[in-house]
Amino acid sequence: MQQILILGVGRSTNYQLKYLHDVLIPAGIRVKAIDLQQALIDNRQQEFPAIHFMQSEINPQSIATCIRDTDLVVSMLPPAFHLMVAELCIQQNKHFFTASYVSPEIKALHEEAKKRDLLFLMECGLDPGIDHMSALSLIDTLKSGGAAITSFESFTGGLVHPSYTNPPWNYKVSWNPRNVVLAGQGNPAQYLKDGTIQSVPYNKLFMQPSSWKLSGEQIYEGYPNRDSLNYRSLYALEQAGTFVRGTLRYPGYCFGWNCLIQLGLTDDTNMLPEDPARTGRSFLKNMLSVDDAVLEKELPGRCANNADALKYIQALGLFNETPIYTGAGTAAQILQTIIEQKWKMLPADKDRIVMIHRIKYNADGKKHVIQSSLVVDGEDAERTAMAKTVGLPLAIAIDLFLHNRISLRGVVIPVTKELYGPILQKLTAFGVVFNERNE
C-alpha cells in the first residue's frame, strides 16, 4: 500500500486534502499529515477523518521517521523548509512534491534525484504552477499552427472578491501574510521588453504598474515578479522580444504599497527593540523620525508629495494610538501583525484568483494578439480560490504519479505536455477554466 506524507496543513491545503481524502484514500492510498499547530490538526481531523493527522515539530529529527515510512512527501511548509525536506528525501529515496519555486540549492539536487529514480516535482501550484501549464498549453498550440511568438506577458493575482473589498487598499490576505509583506524583496525584478532587459530594484518596483483589463468592471494593475528571464528558455521563447511575468492587484494598491516601502515599513533587516507602549502612531512616528505634531503634514512628502498617501496610512490605523505588537521585531514583522488584523478575511468573505496571459504573434503574414484569462472565486474564508488553485494541481499530480502516468525524474516543473495536459484537463472539473479572446 502506498503512503503520502503531507507536511503542513495550513491555508492552501483544504482542497488538496479533500481530493486526497475523497479520491486517493478510497483507491487504497494511505495519507498522513503533520503540522505544528494542534488546533489546526484537530480541525483538519474532524474534516477529513480518513487522513491520519499528527502534531509535530518540523525539524530533521522529528520528521525523518515519518519520511522513512512513506513513499511520497508533499511539502506545504514555508519555502525556508523545503531544502531540509528535499535533502531528507534524497537520503531516504523518497519522491518530493511542492508548489513552491525551485531554489538554486534544490536545483542542484537534480542529477542525484534522477540517479535515484526520484521525482522532485516543484512549482506545481497556482503561481508558479497553473501559470506555467496554461501558458505552455497556449504557446504549444500557437506554435503548432505556425505562429512566431513575439511577446509574452503573464500576470496573476490573489485578490479579494469585488463584493468584499476594503478601500482604499482593496486587498485581504488569503495566503501566507509574510509573503505578502516581503513581496518583491531581494534581487531586482528582471524582464525583457522590446528586446531590452529591464532590471527594477525593490524601491522602484511598485512605482509604475502596468494596466490590465478583462471587462469594463474588471480592471487591474500589475508589477513584475522576480526574474522572468529564467523562464524564457523553459517556455522556448528565446526569440520573443518581450517576456515578463508579474503580479496583479486592484488599482491603487501599488501606490499605497510603494508608500510603505518609502517609509521603511517593509524593511526586514533591522530589529526594533521591544516597546510595551507601541501604538500604530508611535511606530510610524519613530520610523519617520518626526515629531508627533507634524506627522500627517510630513508624510505626503515621503510618498511622492501625494496627499492620497494619508488615506492608505490611515486605513492601516497608523495615525491612531491603538496598541499594536509590542515585542522586538523588524518593521516588516510589525507591519505583518497589522495587516493580519486589518486585512483579515471574515468567515463569509470570498477571494478571487485572476490570471491573464497576453501573447503577440505573427502568423499568415499578419500580427495577432490573443489574451487567455482565468477567474476563480472562493466559497468563503476557508474554502478559498487560493487554496483551490494552489492545492489541487499538486493533488492531481500525486494522483497521476501514483498511477504511473508521469515518467519524468529529477527536479522538474510542469512545462511538458506529459504534465500540463492531464493536470489542466482534470482542473476543469473544479471550475479552473481559461477563456481566450483575440484582440
XYZ file of C-alpha atoms in Angstrom:
439
model
C 0.000 0.000 0.000
C 1.406 3.403 -0.998
C 1.593 6.211 1.539
C 1.715 10.005 1.140
C 3.092 12.361 3.780
C 1.800 15.957 3.821
C 3.950 18.451 5.725
C 1.879 21.491 6.685
C -1.925 21.684 6.538
C -2.469 25.449 6.593
C -4.267 27.977 4.399
C -3.620 26.405 0.990
C -4.405 22.757 1.717
C -8.195 22.461 2.108
C -8.963 21.347 -1.463
C -5.804 19.280 -1.686
C -6.702 17.313 1.434
C -10.277 16.847 0.220
C -9.046 15.431 -3.099
C -6.691 13.013 -1.373
C -9.409 12.074 1.142
C -12.177 11.539 -1.401
C -10.241 10.200 -4.409
C -6.996 8.524 -3.357
C -7.821 7.007 0.028
C -10.766 5.025 -1.432
C -8.291 3.740 -4.047
C -6.111 2.265 -1.294
C -3.632 5.105 -0.746
C -2.745 5.997 2.852
C -2.319 9.650 3.755
C -0.577 11.065 6.826
C -0.337 14.811 7.546
C 1.816 16.726 10.016
C 1.579 20.267 11.337
C 2.924 22.171 14.314
C -0.426 23.681 15.361
C -2.546 21.315 17.447
C -5.759 23.305 16.969
C -5.346 23.160 13.205
C -4.653 19.418 13.376
C -7.824 18.888 15.411
C -9.943 20.820 12.922
C -8.497 19.009 9.935
C -9.005 15.616 11.596
C -12.699 16.324 12.038
C -12.996 17.496 8.454
C -11.048 14.624 6.877
C -11.376 11.614 9.204
C -9.714 9.100 6.865
C -6.428 11.037 6.908
C -4.095 10.404 9.834
C -3.101 13.777 11.311
C -0.441 14.293 13.930
C 1.133 17.262 15.675
C 4.911 17.545 15.417
C 7.800 19.954 15.377
C 9.177 20.455 11.889
C 12.861 19.589 12.076
C 15.045 16.769 10.674
C 14.870 14.707 13.850
C 11.093 14.850 14.186
C 10.120 14.171 10.579
C 12.866 11.771 9.469
C 10.982 8.720 10.750
C 7.754 9.813 9.061
C 9.598 10.294 5.776
C 11.201 6.857 6.117
C 7.778 5.221 6.333
C 6.266 6.969 3.296
C 6.604 6.846 -0.488
C 5.972 10.465 -1.471
C 6.458 13.646 0.570
C 4.439 16.793 -0.126
C 5.767 19.973 1.463
C 3.195 22.717 2.039
C 5.552 24.369 4.505
C 7.064 27.850 4.084
C 9.859 27.877 1.455
C 12.617 28.022 4.070
C 11.869 24.375 4.997
C 11.932 22.866 1.505
C 15.659 22.247 1.207
C 15.727 20.397 4.524
C 12.838 18.188 3.404
C 14.312 17.641 -0.063
C 17.654 16.538 1.395
C 15.896 14.081 3.720
C 14.027 12.722 0.703
C 17.327 12.221 -1.133
C 18.808 10.419 1.862
C 15.809 8.115 2.179
C 14.957 7.698 -1.521
C 11.534 9.359 -1.399
C 9.746 11.407 -4.031
C 9.228 15.103 -3.215
C 6.405 17.415 -4.379
C 5.752 21.084 -3.603
C 4.038 24.141 -5.066
C 6.993 26.433 -4.344
C 9.703 27.845 -6.579
C 12.807 25.818 -7.366
C 15.677 27.268 -5.359
C 19.271 27.014 -6.651
C 20.026 24.631 -3.766
C 17.239 22.233 -4.717
C 18.011 22.584 -8.425
C 21.495 21.310 -7.564
C 19.889 18.028 -6.416
C 18.579 17.275 -9.924
C 21.202 14.757 -11.015
C 21.223 12.945 -7.676
C 17.428 12.673 -7.658
C 17.446 11.446 -11.253
C 20.140 8.862 -10.460
C 17.982 7.579 -7.611
C 14.913 7.411 -9.918
C 13.159 10.098 -7.839
C 10.748 12.771 -8.989
C 11.122 16.151 -7.300
C 8.100 17.992 -8.732
C 8.079 21.704 -7.908
C 6.255 24.873 -8.996
C 3.028 22.903 -9.320
C 0.576 25.228 -7.596
C -1.002 28.440 -8.874
C 1.834 30.897 -9.464
C 4.106 29.127 -10.021
C 2.157 26.215 -11.439
C -1.075 26.820 -13.313
C 0.613 29.840 -14.893
C 3.298 27.568 -16.404
C 0.854 24.918 -17.519
C -1.743 27.195 -19.106
C 0.926 29.318 -20.790
C 2.715 26.306 -22.290
C -0.560 24.803 -23.452
C -1.381 28.010 -25.334
C 2.176 28.535 -26.607
C 2.450 24.987 -27.931
C -0.944 25.265 -29.641
C 0.035 28.522 -31.342
C 3.400 27.170 -32.442
C 1.850 24.004 -33.842
C -0.246 26.276 -36.062
C 2.835 28.026 -37.381
C 2.818 31.095 -35.126
C 6.007 33.020 -34.353
C 5.565 34.483 -30.859
C 6.992 37.989 -30.444
C 5.692 38.956 -26.984
C 4.617 37.063 -23.866
C 3.126 38.695 -20.764
C 1.661 36.724 -17.850
C 0.240 38.244 -14.666
C -1.519 36.580 -11.727
C -3.209 37.975 -8.625
C -4.578 36.509 -5.420
C -7.248 39.123 -4.682
C -10.369 39.658 -2.632
C -13.705 39.301 -4.435
C -15.016 42.751 -5.518
C -18.017 42.363 -3.193
C -15.744 42.172 -0.144
C -13.113 44.826 -0.816
C -11.800 47.208 1.848
C -10.951 50.613 0.298
C -8.533 52.122 -0.372
C -6.301 49.023 -0.356
C -8.956 46.625 -1.659
C -6.898 43.673 -0.504
C -7.303 40.916 2.071
C -4.906 38.130 2.981
C -5.865 34.699 1.643
C -2.368 33.179 1.811
C 0.866 33.483 3.789
C 0.860 37.057 5.190
C 4.646 37.163 5.476
C 4.927 36.557 1.750
C 2.564 39.488 1.185
C 4.766 41.815 3.234
C 8.027 40.672 1.659
C 6.768 40.545 -1.951
C 9.394 41.808 -4.353
C 12.247 41.978 -1.867
C 15.640 40.527 -2.698
C 17.183 40.730 -6.136
C 15.826 43.237 -8.690
C 12.902 42.098 -10.822
C 14.151 41.351 -14.319
C 12.243 41.007 -17.557
C 12.574 41.670 -21.282
C 10.711 44.490 -23.029
C 11.061 45.215 -26.752
C 14.395 43.441 -26.827
C 15.908 45.239 -23.837
C 16.469 43.708 -20.411
C 14.783 45.715 -17.668
C 16.041 45.486 -14.074
C 13.816 47.070 -11.442
C 15.105 47.412 -7.856
C 12.714 46.874 -4.961
C 12.440 50.567 -4.103
C 11.005 51.255 -7.586
C 9.080 48.045 -8.157
C 5.609 49.441 -7.382
C 6.063 52.897 -8.908
C 4.798 52.340 -12.464
C 2.332 49.442 -12.558
C 1.014 48.180 -15.868
C -2.709 48.192 -16.641
C -4.823 45.093 -17.291
C -8.477 44.806 -18.269
C -10.834 41.873 -18.627
C -14.040 43.906 -18.870
C -15.373 47.353 -18.043
C -15.511 46.451 -14.364
C -12.556 44.073 -14.163
C -9.539 46.375 -14.220
C -6.241 45.544 -12.551
C -2.692 46.793 -12.228
C 0.461 44.707 -12.258
C 4.101 44.774 -11.225
C 6.927 42.498 -12.473
C 7.649 39.391 -10.464
C 11.120 38.024 -9.620
C 13.378 37.087 -12.553
C 11.205 36.444 -15.600
C 14.281 35.767 -17.723
C 14.780 32.378 -16.046
C 11.678 31.097 -17.816
C 12.370 32.192 -21.402
C 14.204 29.001 -22.295
C 11.798 26.795 -20.321
C 8.943 28.298 -22.346
C 11.072 28.043 -25.548
C 10.517 31.746 -26.212
C 14.109 32.878 -26.724
C 13.059 34.733 -29.879
C 10.347 36.808 -28.194
C 11.269 40.477 -27.789
C 9.084 40.870 -24.700
C 8.873 38.360 -21.874
C 7.500 39.321 -18.465
C 5.727 37.577 -15.591
C 4.091 39.578 -12.826
C 1.547 40.055 -10.054
C -1.923 41.638 -10.248
C -3.618 43.933 -7.747
C -6.633 46.235 -7.857
C -5.860 49.810 -8.992
C -4.294 51.935 -6.269
C -2.681 49.126 -4.319
C 0.750 49.637 -5.873
C 0.721 53.338 -4.967
C -0.137 52.503 -1.370
C 2.455 49.747 -1.081
C 5.112 51.971 -2.595
C 4.382 54.455 0.207
C 5.029 51.747 2.790
C 8.345 50.950 1.099
C 9.421 54.587 1.002
C 8.510 54.957 4.682
C 10.674 51.955 5.559
C 7.734 49.942 6.899
C 8.558 46.824 4.870
C 12.204 46.674 5.979
C 13.070 43.208 7.259
C 16.729 43.757 8.122
C 16.878 45.982 11.202
C 15.474 44.801 14.529
C 13.403 47.249 16.550
C 13.507 46.794 20.326
C 10.574 45.677 22.437
C 8.213 48.563 23.176
C 5.350 47.900 25.628
C 3.826 51.274 24.721
C 3.943 50.786 20.938
C 0.915 52.069 19.036
C 0.299 52.485 15.340
C 1.117 56.167 15.625
C 4.277 55.746 17.695
C 5.514 53.062 15.303
C 5.017 55.348 12.299
C 6.438 58.400 14.086
C 9.582 56.523 15.068
C 10.071 55.112 11.572
C 9.851 58.619 10.099
C 11.852 60.257 12.917
C 9.459 63.212 13.088
C 7.613 64.978 15.874
C 4.077 63.883 16.598
C 2.643 67.306 15.836
C 3.814 67.272 12.213
C 3.337 63.572 11.378
C 0.377 63.998 8.990
C 1.969 67.067 7.413
C 5.324 65.369 6.814
C 4.050 62.059 5.483
C 2.999 63.020 1.909
C 6.463 64.402 1.274
C 7.873 60.920 1.847
C 5.396 59.497 -0.705
C 5.986 61.490 -3.915
C 4.250 64.544 -2.387
C 0.906 62.820 -2.915
C -1.754 63.590 -0.318
C -3.529 60.316 -1.195
C -0.887 58.607 0.936
C -2.746 59.800 4.016
C -5.814 57.635 3.367
C -3.723 54.498 2.821
C -1.819 55.024 6.053
C -4.993 55.938 7.934
C -6.656 52.723 6.740
C -3.885 50.749 8.474
C -4.514 52.606 11.728
C -1.055 54.136 11.745
C -2.263 57.587 12.781
C -4.092 56.144 15.790
C -2.896 55.476 19.313
C -4.248 51.934 19.133
C -1.824 49.411 20.719
C -0.079 47.075 18.289
C 2.543 44.323 18.561
C 4.901 45.247 21.398
C 7.699 42.683 21.009
C 11.039 43.122 19.308
C 10.909 42.696 15.558
C 11.698 44.206 12.190
C 9.425 46.851 10.710
C 8.167 44.205 8.251
C 7.259 41.833 11.090
C 5.385 44.571 12.933
C 3.612 45.596 9.718
C 2.626 41.963 9.223
C 0.828 41.895 12.587
C -1.084 44.989 11.489
C -2.242 43.690 8.107
C -3.146 40.314 9.592
C -5.815 42.206 11.542
C -6.723 44.968 9.098
C -6.810 42.714 6.030
C -8.204 39.616 7.675
C -10.823 37.731 5.701
C -14.080 37.429 7.621
C -15.711 33.980 7.633
C -18.154 34.811 4.814
C -15.623 36.727 2.688
C -14.666 35.382 -0.710
C -11.371 35.750 -2.500
C -10.674 35.819 -6.224
C -7.845 34.496 -8.381
C -7.166 36.278 -11.667
C -4.609 35.122 -14.235
C -4.016 36.789 -17.598
C -1.727 35.729 -20.450
C -1.313 38.150 -23.345
C 0.595 36.841 -26.360
C 1.505 38.679 -29.550
C 2.462 36.574 -32.545
C 2.882 36.602 -36.291
C 1.038 34.116 -38.486
C -0.058 34.076 -42.117
C 1.770 37.328 -42.720
C -0.288 39.162 -40.086
C 0.168 40.336 -36.493
C -2.164 38.892 -33.862
C -2.858 39.308 -30.145
C -4.543 36.655 -28.010
C -5.489 37.009 -24.356
C -6.207 33.999 -22.175
C -7.685 34.604 -18.734
C -8.762 32.711 -15.651
C -11.075 33.952 -12.893
C -11.788 31.684 -9.917
C -13.849 32.794 -6.901
C -13.641 31.254 -3.459
C -16.576 29.961 -1.426
C -15.672 31.529 1.923
C -12.623 32.375 4.044
C -11.717 28.678 4.467
C -12.551 27.285 1.019
C -10.674 29.933 -0.889
C -9.860 30.226 -4.561
C -6.236 30.437 -3.457
C -6.463 27.081 -1.680
C -8.186 25.541 -4.693
C -5.673 26.725 -7.266
C -2.578 26.076 -5.135
C -3.577 22.720 -3.694
C -5.447 20.935 -6.484
C -2.678 20.874 -9.128
C -0.419 19.090 -6.643
C -3.167 16.679 -5.619
C -3.852 15.823 -9.247
C -0.126 15.394 -9.929
C 0.096 12.996 -6.983
C -2.825 11.023 -8.410
C -1.196 10.839 -11.843
C 2.183 9.854 -10.421
C 0.860 7.082 -8.215
C -0.968 5.696 -11.236
C 2.282 5.634 -13.262
C 1.280 8.413 -15.649
C 4.376 10.545 -15.007
C 7.699 9.177 -16.215
C 9.863 12.251 -15.571
C 12.575 12.142 -12.911
C 14.877 14.644 -11.246
C 13.913 18.225 -10.315
C 11.003 19.021 -12.623
C 8.455 21.806 -13.133
C 5.225 21.282 -15.148
C 6.236 22.697 -18.525
C 5.895 19.499 -20.576
C 2.694 18.186 -22.106
C 3.030 14.971 -20.099
C 2.328 17.092 -17.021
C 0.283 20.089 -18.106
C -2.080 18.158 -20.388
C -3.761 15.849 -17.842
C -3.495 18.315 -14.931
C -5.240 21.118 -16.818
C -7.846 18.681 -18.099
C -8.679 17.451 -14.604
C -8.752 21.013 -13.215
C -11.674 21.911 -15.494
C -13.942 19.723 -13.352
C -13.204 22.123 -10.466
C -14.029 25.294 -12.404
C -10.439 26.131 -13.305
C -11.126 27.059 -16.923
C -9.409 29.596 -19.183
C -11.220 31.863 -21.616
C -9.480 33.046 -24.749
C -10.180 36.038 -26.950
C -8.428 37.616 -29.905
C -7.761 41.325 -29.634
